[in-house]
Coordinates of C-alpha atoms in Angstrom, one line a residue:
Chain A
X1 CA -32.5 21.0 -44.3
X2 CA -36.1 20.5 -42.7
X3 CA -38.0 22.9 -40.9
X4 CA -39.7 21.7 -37.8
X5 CA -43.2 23.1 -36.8
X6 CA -43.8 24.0 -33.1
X7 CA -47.3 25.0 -32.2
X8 CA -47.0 27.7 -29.6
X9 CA -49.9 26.2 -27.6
X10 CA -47.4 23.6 -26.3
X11 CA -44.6 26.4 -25.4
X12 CA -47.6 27.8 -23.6
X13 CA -48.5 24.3 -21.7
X14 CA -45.3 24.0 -20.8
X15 CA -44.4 27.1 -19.4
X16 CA -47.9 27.1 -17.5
X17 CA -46.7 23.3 -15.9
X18 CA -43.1 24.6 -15.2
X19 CA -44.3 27.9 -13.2
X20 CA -46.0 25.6 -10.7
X21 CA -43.2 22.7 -10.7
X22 CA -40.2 24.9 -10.0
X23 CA -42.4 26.9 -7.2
X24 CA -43.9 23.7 -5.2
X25 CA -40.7 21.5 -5.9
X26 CA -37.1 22.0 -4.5
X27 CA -34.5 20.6 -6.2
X28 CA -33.4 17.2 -4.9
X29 CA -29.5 18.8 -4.8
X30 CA -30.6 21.8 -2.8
X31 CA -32.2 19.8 -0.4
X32 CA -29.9 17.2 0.1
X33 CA -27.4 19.6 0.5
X34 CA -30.2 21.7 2.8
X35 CA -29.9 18.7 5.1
X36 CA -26.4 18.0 5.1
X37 CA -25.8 21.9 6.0
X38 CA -28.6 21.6 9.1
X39 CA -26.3 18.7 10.5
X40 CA -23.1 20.4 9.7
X41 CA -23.9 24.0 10.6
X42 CA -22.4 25.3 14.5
X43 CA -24.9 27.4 15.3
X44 CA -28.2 26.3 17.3
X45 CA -30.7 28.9 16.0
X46 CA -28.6 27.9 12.2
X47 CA -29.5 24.2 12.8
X48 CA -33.3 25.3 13.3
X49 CA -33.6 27.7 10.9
X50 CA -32.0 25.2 8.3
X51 CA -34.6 22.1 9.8
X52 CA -37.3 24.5 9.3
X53 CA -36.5 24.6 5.9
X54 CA -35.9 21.0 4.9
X55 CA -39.3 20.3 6.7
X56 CA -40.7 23.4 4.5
X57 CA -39.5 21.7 1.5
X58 CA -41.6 18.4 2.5
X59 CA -44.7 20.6 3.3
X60 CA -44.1 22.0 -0.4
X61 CA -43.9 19.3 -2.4
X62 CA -46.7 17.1 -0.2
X63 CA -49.6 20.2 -0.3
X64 CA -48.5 21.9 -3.6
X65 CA -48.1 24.6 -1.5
X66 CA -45.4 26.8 -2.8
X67 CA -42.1 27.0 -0.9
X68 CA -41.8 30.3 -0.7
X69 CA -45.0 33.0 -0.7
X70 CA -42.7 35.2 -3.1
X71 CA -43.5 32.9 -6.3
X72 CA -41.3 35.8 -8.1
X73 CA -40.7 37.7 -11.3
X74 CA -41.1 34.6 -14.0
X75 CA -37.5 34.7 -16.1
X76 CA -37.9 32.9 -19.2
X77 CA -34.9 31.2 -21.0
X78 CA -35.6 30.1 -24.2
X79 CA -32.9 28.6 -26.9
X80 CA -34.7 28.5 -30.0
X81 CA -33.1 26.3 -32.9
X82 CA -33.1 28.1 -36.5
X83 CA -34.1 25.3 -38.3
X84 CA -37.6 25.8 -36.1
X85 CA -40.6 27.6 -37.2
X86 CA -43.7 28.3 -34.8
X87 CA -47.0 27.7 -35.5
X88 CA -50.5 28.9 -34.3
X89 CA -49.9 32.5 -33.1
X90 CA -46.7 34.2 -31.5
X91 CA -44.2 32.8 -29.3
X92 CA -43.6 35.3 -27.2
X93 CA -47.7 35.8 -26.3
X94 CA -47.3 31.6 -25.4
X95 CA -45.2 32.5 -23.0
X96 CA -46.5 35.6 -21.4
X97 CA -49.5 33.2 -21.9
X98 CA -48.5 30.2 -19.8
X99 CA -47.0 32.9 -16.9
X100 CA -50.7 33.5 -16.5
X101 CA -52.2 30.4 -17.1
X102 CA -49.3 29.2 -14.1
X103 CA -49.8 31.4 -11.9
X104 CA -53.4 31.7 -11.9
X105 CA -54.1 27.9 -11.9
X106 CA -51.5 27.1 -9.5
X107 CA -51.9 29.3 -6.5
X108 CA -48.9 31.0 -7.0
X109 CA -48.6 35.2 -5.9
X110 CA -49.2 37.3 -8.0
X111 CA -46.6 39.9 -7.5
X112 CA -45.7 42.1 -10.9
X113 CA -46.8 46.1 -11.2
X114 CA -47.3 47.0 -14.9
X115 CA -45.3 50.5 -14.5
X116 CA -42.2 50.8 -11.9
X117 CA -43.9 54.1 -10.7
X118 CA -47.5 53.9 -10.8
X119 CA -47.2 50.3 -9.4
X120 CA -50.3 48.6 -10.7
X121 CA -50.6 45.3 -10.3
X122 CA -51.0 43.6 -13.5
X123 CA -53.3 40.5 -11.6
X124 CA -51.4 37.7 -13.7
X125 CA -47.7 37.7 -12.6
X126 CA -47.3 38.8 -16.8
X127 CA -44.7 40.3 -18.6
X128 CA -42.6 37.5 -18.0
X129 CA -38.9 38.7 -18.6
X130 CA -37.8 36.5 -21.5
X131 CA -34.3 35.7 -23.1
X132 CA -33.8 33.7 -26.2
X133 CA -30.9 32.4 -27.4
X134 CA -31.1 31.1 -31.0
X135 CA -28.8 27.7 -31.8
X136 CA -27.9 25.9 -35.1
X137 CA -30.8 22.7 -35.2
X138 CA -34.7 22.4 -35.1
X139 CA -34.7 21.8 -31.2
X140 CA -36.1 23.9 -28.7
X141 CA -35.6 24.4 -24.9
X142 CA -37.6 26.3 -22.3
X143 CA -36.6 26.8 -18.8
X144 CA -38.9 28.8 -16.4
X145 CA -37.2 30.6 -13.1
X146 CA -39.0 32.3 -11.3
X147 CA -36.8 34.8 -9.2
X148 CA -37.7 36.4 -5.6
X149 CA -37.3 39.8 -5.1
X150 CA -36.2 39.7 -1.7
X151 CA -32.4 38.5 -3.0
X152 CA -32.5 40.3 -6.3
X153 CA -32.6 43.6 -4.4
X154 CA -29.7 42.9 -2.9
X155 CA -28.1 41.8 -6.0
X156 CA -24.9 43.8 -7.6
X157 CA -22.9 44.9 -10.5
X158 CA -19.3 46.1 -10.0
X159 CA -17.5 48.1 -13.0
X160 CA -14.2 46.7 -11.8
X161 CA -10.9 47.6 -13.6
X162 CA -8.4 44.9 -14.8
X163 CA -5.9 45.8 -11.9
X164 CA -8.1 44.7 -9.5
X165 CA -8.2 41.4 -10.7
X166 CA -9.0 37.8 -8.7
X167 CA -8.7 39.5 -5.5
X168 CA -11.6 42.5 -6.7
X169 CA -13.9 39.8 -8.0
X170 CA -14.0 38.1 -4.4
X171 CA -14.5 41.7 -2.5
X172 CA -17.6 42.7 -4.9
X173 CA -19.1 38.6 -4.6
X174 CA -18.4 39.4 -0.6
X175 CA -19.4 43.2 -0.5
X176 CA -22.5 41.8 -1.8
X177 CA -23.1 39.4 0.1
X178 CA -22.5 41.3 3.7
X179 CA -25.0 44.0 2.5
X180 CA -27.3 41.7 2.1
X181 CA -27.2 39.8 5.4
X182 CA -30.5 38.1 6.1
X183 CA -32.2 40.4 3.5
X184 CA -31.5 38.2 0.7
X185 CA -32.9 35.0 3.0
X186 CA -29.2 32.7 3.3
X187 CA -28.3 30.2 2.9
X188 CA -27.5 31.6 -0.5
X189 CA -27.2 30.0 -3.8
X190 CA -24.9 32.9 -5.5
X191 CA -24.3 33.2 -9.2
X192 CA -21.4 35.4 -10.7
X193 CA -21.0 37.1 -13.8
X194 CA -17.2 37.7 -15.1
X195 CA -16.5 39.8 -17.4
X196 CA -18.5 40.6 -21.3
X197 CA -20.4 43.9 -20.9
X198 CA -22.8 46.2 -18.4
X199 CA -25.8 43.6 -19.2
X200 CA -24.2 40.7 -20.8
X201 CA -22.3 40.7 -16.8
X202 CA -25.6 40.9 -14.8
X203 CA -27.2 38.2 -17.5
X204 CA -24.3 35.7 -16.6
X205 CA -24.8 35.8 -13.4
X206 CA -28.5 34.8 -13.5
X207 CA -27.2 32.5 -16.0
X208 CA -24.8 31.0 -13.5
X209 CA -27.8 30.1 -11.2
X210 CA -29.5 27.3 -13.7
X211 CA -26.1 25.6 -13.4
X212 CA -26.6 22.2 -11.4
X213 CA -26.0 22.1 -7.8
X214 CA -22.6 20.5 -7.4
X215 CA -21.5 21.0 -10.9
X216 CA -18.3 23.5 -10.3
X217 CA -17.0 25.1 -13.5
X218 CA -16.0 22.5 -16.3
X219 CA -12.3 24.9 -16.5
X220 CA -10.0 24.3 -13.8
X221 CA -9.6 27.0 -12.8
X222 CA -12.8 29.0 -12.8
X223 CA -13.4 25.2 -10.9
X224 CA -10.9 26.1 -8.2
X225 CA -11.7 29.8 -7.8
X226 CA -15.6 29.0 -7.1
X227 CA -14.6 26.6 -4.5
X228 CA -12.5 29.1 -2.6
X229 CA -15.3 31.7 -2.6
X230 CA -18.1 29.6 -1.6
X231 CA -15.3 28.8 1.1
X232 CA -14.9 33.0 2.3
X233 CA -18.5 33.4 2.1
X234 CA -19.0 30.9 4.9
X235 CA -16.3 32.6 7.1
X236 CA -18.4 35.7 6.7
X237 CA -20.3 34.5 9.5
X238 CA -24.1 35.7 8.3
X239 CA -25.3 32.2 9.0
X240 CA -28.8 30.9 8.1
X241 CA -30.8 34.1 8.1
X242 CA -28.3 36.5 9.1
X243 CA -29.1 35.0 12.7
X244 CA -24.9 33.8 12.6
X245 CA -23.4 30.8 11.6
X246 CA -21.2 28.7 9.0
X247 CA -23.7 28.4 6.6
X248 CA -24.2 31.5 4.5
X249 CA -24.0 30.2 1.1
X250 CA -25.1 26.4 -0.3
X251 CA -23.7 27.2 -3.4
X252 CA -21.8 29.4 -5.6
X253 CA -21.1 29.5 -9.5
X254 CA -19.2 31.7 -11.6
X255 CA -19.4 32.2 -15.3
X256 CA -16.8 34.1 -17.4
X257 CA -17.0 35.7 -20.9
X258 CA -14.4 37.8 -22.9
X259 CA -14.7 41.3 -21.9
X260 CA -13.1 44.6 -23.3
X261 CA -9.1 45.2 -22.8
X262 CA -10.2 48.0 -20.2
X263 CA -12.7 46.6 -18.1
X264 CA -13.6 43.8 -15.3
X265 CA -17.4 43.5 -14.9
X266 CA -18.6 41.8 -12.4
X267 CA -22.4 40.8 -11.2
X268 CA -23.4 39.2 -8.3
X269 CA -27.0 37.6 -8.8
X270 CA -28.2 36.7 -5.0
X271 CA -30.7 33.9 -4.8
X272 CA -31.9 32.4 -1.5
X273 CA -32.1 28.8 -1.1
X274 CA -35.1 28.6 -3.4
X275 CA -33.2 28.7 -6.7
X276 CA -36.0 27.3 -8.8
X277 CA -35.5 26.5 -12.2
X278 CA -37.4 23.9 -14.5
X279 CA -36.9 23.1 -17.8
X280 CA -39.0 21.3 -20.8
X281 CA -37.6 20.2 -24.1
X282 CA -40.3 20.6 -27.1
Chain B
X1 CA -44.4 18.2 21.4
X2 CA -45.0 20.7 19.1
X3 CA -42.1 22.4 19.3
X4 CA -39.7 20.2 19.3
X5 CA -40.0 19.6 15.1
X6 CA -38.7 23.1 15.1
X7 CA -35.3 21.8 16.7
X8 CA -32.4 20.2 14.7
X9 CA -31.8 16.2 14.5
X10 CA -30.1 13.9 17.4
X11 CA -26.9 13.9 15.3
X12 CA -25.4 17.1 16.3
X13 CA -25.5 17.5 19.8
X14 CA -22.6 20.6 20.2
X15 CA -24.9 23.1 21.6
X16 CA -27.9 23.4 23.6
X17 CA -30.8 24.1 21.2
X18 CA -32.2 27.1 22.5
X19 CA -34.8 27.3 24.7
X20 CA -38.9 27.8 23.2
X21 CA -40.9 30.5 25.0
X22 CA -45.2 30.2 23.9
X23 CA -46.3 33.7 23.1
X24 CA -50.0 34.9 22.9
X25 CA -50.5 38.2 20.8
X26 CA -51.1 40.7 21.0
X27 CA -48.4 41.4 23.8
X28 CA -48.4 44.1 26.9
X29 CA -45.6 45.9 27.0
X30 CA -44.7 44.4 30.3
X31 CA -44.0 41.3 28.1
X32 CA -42.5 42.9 25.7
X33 CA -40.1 44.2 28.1
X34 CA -39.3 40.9 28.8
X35 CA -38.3 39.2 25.6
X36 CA -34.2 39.5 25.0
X37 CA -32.8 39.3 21.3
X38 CA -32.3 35.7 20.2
X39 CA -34.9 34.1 22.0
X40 CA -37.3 31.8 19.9
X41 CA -40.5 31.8 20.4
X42 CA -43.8 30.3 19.1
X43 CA -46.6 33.0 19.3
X44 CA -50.2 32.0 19.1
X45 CA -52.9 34.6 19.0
X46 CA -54.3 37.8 16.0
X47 CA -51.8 39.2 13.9
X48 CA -52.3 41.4 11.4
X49 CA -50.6 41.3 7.9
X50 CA -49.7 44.2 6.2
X51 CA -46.3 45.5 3.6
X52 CA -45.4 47.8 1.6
X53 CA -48.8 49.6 0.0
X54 CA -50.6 48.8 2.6
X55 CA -48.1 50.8 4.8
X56 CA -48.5 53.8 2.8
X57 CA -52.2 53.8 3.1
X58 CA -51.9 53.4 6.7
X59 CA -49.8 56.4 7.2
X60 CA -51.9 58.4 4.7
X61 CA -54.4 57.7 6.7
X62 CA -52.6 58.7 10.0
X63 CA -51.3 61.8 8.0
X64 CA -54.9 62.9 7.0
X65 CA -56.3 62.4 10.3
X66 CA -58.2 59.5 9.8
X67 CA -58.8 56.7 12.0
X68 CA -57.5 53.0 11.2
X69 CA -59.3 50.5 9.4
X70 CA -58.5 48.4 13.0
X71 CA -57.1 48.9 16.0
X72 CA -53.6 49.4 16.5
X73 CA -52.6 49.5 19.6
X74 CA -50.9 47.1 21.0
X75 CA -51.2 44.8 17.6
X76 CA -48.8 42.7 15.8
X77 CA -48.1 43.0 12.3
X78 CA -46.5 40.5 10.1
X79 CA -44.6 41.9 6.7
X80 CA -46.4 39.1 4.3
X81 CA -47.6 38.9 1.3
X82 CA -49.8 35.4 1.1
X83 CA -50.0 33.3 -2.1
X84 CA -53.3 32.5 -2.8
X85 CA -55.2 29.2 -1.0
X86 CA -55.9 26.3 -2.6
X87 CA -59.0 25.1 -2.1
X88 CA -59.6 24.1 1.7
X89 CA -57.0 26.1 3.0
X90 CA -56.6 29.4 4.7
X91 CA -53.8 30.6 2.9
X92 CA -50.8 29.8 0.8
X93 CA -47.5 30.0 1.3
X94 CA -46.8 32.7 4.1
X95 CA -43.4 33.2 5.0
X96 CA -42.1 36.9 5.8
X97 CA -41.0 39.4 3.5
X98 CA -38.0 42.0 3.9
X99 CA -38.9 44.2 6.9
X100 CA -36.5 47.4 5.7
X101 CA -39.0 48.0 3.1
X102 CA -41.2 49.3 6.1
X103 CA -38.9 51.0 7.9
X104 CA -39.9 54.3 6.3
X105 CA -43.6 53.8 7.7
X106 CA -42.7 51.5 10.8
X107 CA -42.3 55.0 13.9
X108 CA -45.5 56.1 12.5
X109 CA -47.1 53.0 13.5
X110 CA -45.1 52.5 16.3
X111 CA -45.7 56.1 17.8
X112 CA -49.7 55.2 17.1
X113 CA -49.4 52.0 19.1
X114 CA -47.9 49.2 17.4
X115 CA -46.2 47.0 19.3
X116 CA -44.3 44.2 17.5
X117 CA -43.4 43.8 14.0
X118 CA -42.3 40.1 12.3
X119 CA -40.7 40.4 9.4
X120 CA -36.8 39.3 8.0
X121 CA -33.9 41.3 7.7
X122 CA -32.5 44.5 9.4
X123 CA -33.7 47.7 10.5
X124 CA -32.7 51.3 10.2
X125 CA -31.4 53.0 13.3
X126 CA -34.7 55.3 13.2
X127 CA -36.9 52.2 13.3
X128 CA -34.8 51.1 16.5
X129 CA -34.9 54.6 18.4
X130 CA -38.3 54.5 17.8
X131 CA -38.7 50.6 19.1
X132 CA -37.0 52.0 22.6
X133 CA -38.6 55.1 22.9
X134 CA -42.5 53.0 22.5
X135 CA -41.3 49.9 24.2
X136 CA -41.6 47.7 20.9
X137 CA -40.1 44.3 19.4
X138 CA -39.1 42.5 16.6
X139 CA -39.1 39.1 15.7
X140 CA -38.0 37.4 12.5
X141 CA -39.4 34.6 11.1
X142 CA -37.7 32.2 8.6
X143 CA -37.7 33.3 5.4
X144 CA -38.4 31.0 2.9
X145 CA -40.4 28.7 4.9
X146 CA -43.7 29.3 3.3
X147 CA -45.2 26.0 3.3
X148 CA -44.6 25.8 7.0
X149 CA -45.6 29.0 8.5
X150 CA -49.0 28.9 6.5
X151 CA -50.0 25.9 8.2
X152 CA -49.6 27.6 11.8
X153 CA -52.3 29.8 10.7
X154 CA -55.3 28.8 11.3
X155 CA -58.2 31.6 10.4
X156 CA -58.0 34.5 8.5
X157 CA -60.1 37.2 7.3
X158 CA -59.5 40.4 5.3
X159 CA -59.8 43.4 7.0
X160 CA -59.2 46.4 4.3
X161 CA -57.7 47.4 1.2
X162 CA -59.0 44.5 -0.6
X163 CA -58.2 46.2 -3.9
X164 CA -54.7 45.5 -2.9
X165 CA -54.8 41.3 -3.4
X166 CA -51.9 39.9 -1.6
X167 CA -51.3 43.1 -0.5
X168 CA -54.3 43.5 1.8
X169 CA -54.5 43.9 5.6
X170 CA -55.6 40.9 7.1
X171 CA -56.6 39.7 10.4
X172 CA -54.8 36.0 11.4
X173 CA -54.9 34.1 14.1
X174 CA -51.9 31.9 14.4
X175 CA -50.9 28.9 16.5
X176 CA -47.4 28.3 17.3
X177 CA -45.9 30.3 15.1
X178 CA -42.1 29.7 15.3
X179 CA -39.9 32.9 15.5
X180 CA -37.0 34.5 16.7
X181 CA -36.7 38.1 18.7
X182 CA -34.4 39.8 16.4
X183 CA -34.0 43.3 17.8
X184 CA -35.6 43.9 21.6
X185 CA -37.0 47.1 23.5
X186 CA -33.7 47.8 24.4
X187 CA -32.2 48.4 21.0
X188 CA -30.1 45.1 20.8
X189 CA -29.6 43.7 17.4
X190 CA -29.1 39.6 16.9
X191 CA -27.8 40.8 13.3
X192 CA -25.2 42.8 14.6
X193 CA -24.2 40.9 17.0
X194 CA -24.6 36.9 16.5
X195 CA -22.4 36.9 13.3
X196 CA -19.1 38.1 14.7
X197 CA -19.4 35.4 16.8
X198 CA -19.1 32.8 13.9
X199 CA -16.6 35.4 11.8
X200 CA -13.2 34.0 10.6
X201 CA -12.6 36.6 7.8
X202 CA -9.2 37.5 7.6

């Protein structure tokens, strides 16, 4: 077994030129699927609203302008492999390191208060909110997304019980989503945690948000069940904005865990149509 | 013409798309009085900027007796928090940020002049009592549409709490700025009422 060297300053390079990527750049599935909804959708103020925003992702990606002025909280996924061994300072300070260096160099809003109460501004976008996950191997993967705070307000976390089952999954996902209206900025992309615990639920759910647009869930049925949700949440009626229509949601991924023989947790991780996420392999 | 970019493409011709009224802010109340929830608009004219810390400071200020850093009556304010420009531009992204956040501030300003508010999302039932009993409106814009909205504003120039960053009070002028009235002086409320119209739950 060899261990590979990583010198942190590339984590921090990285992390700096994925900041600005996943804020200027929509992804090519949201927007194609942006578009198709602006011809599909019933609604006349939908159908603007939904044109404003495919023209707003042009705009973005032409001017470097980000799409959205709320450039977010930076979450940090990193899967470290064991067999891996940093170099040249601490990984963590990379990272916190290329939030700043990001945000600063690209434009992008500084929006992070250093205590929840006294609510000063920390001028840098930094702490970024970092989760590693260590894998067998010497690879290493980072993926930056930055998360609005407009939709993760309106975010929740049920503590279901077992007997409420399927049919108490879809009422939290669509509870959510009616409370939020146009507060969490639809069309949504909506992520769903199943099961595990009280955090390992609401960590799912932001996990289910990196999964590729148009990728339903590898198992049938988890598949099947995140088609017919995505499905309800467009009856709902919110529309683009909450303004009314058929397009409330672009998008909608679940992903299960095993959870405890007494419990159902479920979390509901809003995103608007912005669901930025960029990754870099080192 | 300008406003026709703001309308959908040829290929869905169901509906009429609805009709673009030109704006210039700040509004009389007599125009004010005029506008009906779900029209769309493009307003051109000063706005002011202002959200959450910057709300508190203004009723502070109110509270303590103090005059405004500017003049509110009869101004517009628009819940934003700018990213920074890049070079040669006025400002960065600028879309709207969640209007309920104000609503604990937003019938102070009101009852001290204030007459229209751009934001997204709802309002509480105090912010709408106070929108009829001072003759006020609000318009949404499109969240999310950063890119866009910056480039229909055209000057800007910071007018207080500097110390605040994005969070300062700023003074824009705007051209063609696309919204929609949300909730009118009368109290109606496009959220309440355009989704049931497109509702099959059940």
């Amino acid at each position: 077994m060899s261990i590979r060297e990583i010198d942190v300053s590339a984590v921090r390079e990285a992390v700096a030129r994925l900041c600005v990527k996943a804020n200027t750049e929509l992804d090519p599935a949201l927007y194609e699927a942006l578009r198709k909804a602006s011809a599909a959708e019933v609604s006349p103020v939908g159908r603007s609203i939904l044109c404003q925003l495919v023209e707003n992702a042009g705009i973005a990606r032409a001017t470097g302008t980000p799409i959205c002025q709320d450039t977010g909280l930076a979450v940090v996924f990193a899967t470290v492999g064991q067999d891996v061994h940093f170099t040249g300072g601490s990984l963590e300070e990379a990272i916190h390191a290329g939030v700043a260096e990001g945000y600063t160099a690209g434009y992008l809003r500084k929006s992070v208060v250093g205590d929840p109460l006294r609510r000063t501004n920390t001028g840098d976008n930094t702490p970024a909110i970092i989760h590693y996950r260590v894998v067998p191997g010497d690879g290493f993967e980072i993926t930056v997304a930055p998360k609005g705070i407009g939709s993760e307000n309106m975010s929740r976390l049920f503590m279901l019980k077992p007997s409420q089952g399927a049919d108490g999954i879809r009422e939290a996902v669509l509870t959510a989503v009616r409370e939020a209206g146009a507060s969490a900025c639809p069309p949504l992309v909506i992520g769903v945690g199943v099961g595990g615990s009280f955090e390992k639920c609401a960590q799912l759910a932001k996990e289910a948000l990196l999964r590729p647009i148009g990728q339903n869930s590898a198992d049938p049925f988890w598949a099947d069940f995140e088609r017919d949700l995505l499905e309800r949440v467009n009856r709902l009626g919110i529309g683009p904005q909450g303004l009314g229509g058929t397009t409330t949601a672009l998008w909608l991924a679940v992903e299960p865990y095993a959870t405890h023989i007494g419990g159902l947790p479920v979390a509901v991780c809003l995103n608007c149509h912005v669901a930025r996420h960029e990754s870099a392999v080192l | 013409m300008k406003d026709m970019k703001y309308t959908a493409g040829t290929d869905n011709g169901r509906t009429a798309e609805p009709e673009t009224r030109r704006l210039h802010a700040p509004f009389s109340r007599e125009v004010i009085r005029s506008l009906h929830a779900g029209d769309t608009v493009l307003i051109s004219g000063t706005v002011y900027t202002a959200r959450d810390a910057a709300h508190k400071r203004l009723c502070e200020a109110l509270a303590a007796g103090e005059a405004l850093p500017f003049d509110i009556r009869n101004a517009v304010i628009y819940y934003v928090g700018p990213t920074p420009p890049r070079p040669g531009q006025v400002l960065g992204a600028a879309g709207p940020t969640t209007s309920g956040r104000m609503d604990a501030y937003a019938p102070t300003l009101m009852d001290a002049g204030l007459a229209a508010m751009i934001g997204k999302g709802d309002r509480s039932e105090a912010v709408i009592d106070s929108m009829r009993k001072n003759t006020a409106v609000y318009f949404a814009a499109t969240g999310g549409a950063g890119a866009l909205l910056s480039k229909c504003i055209i000057a800007s120039e910071t007018v207080c709490y500097e110390d605040l960053g994005t969070e300062a009070v700023r003074r824009l002028t705007v051209q063609d700025f696309p919204a929609t009235v949300v909730i009118d002086c009368e109290g109606t409320d496009l959220y309440k009422t355009a989704p049931a119209q497109y509702r099959k739950e059940g």
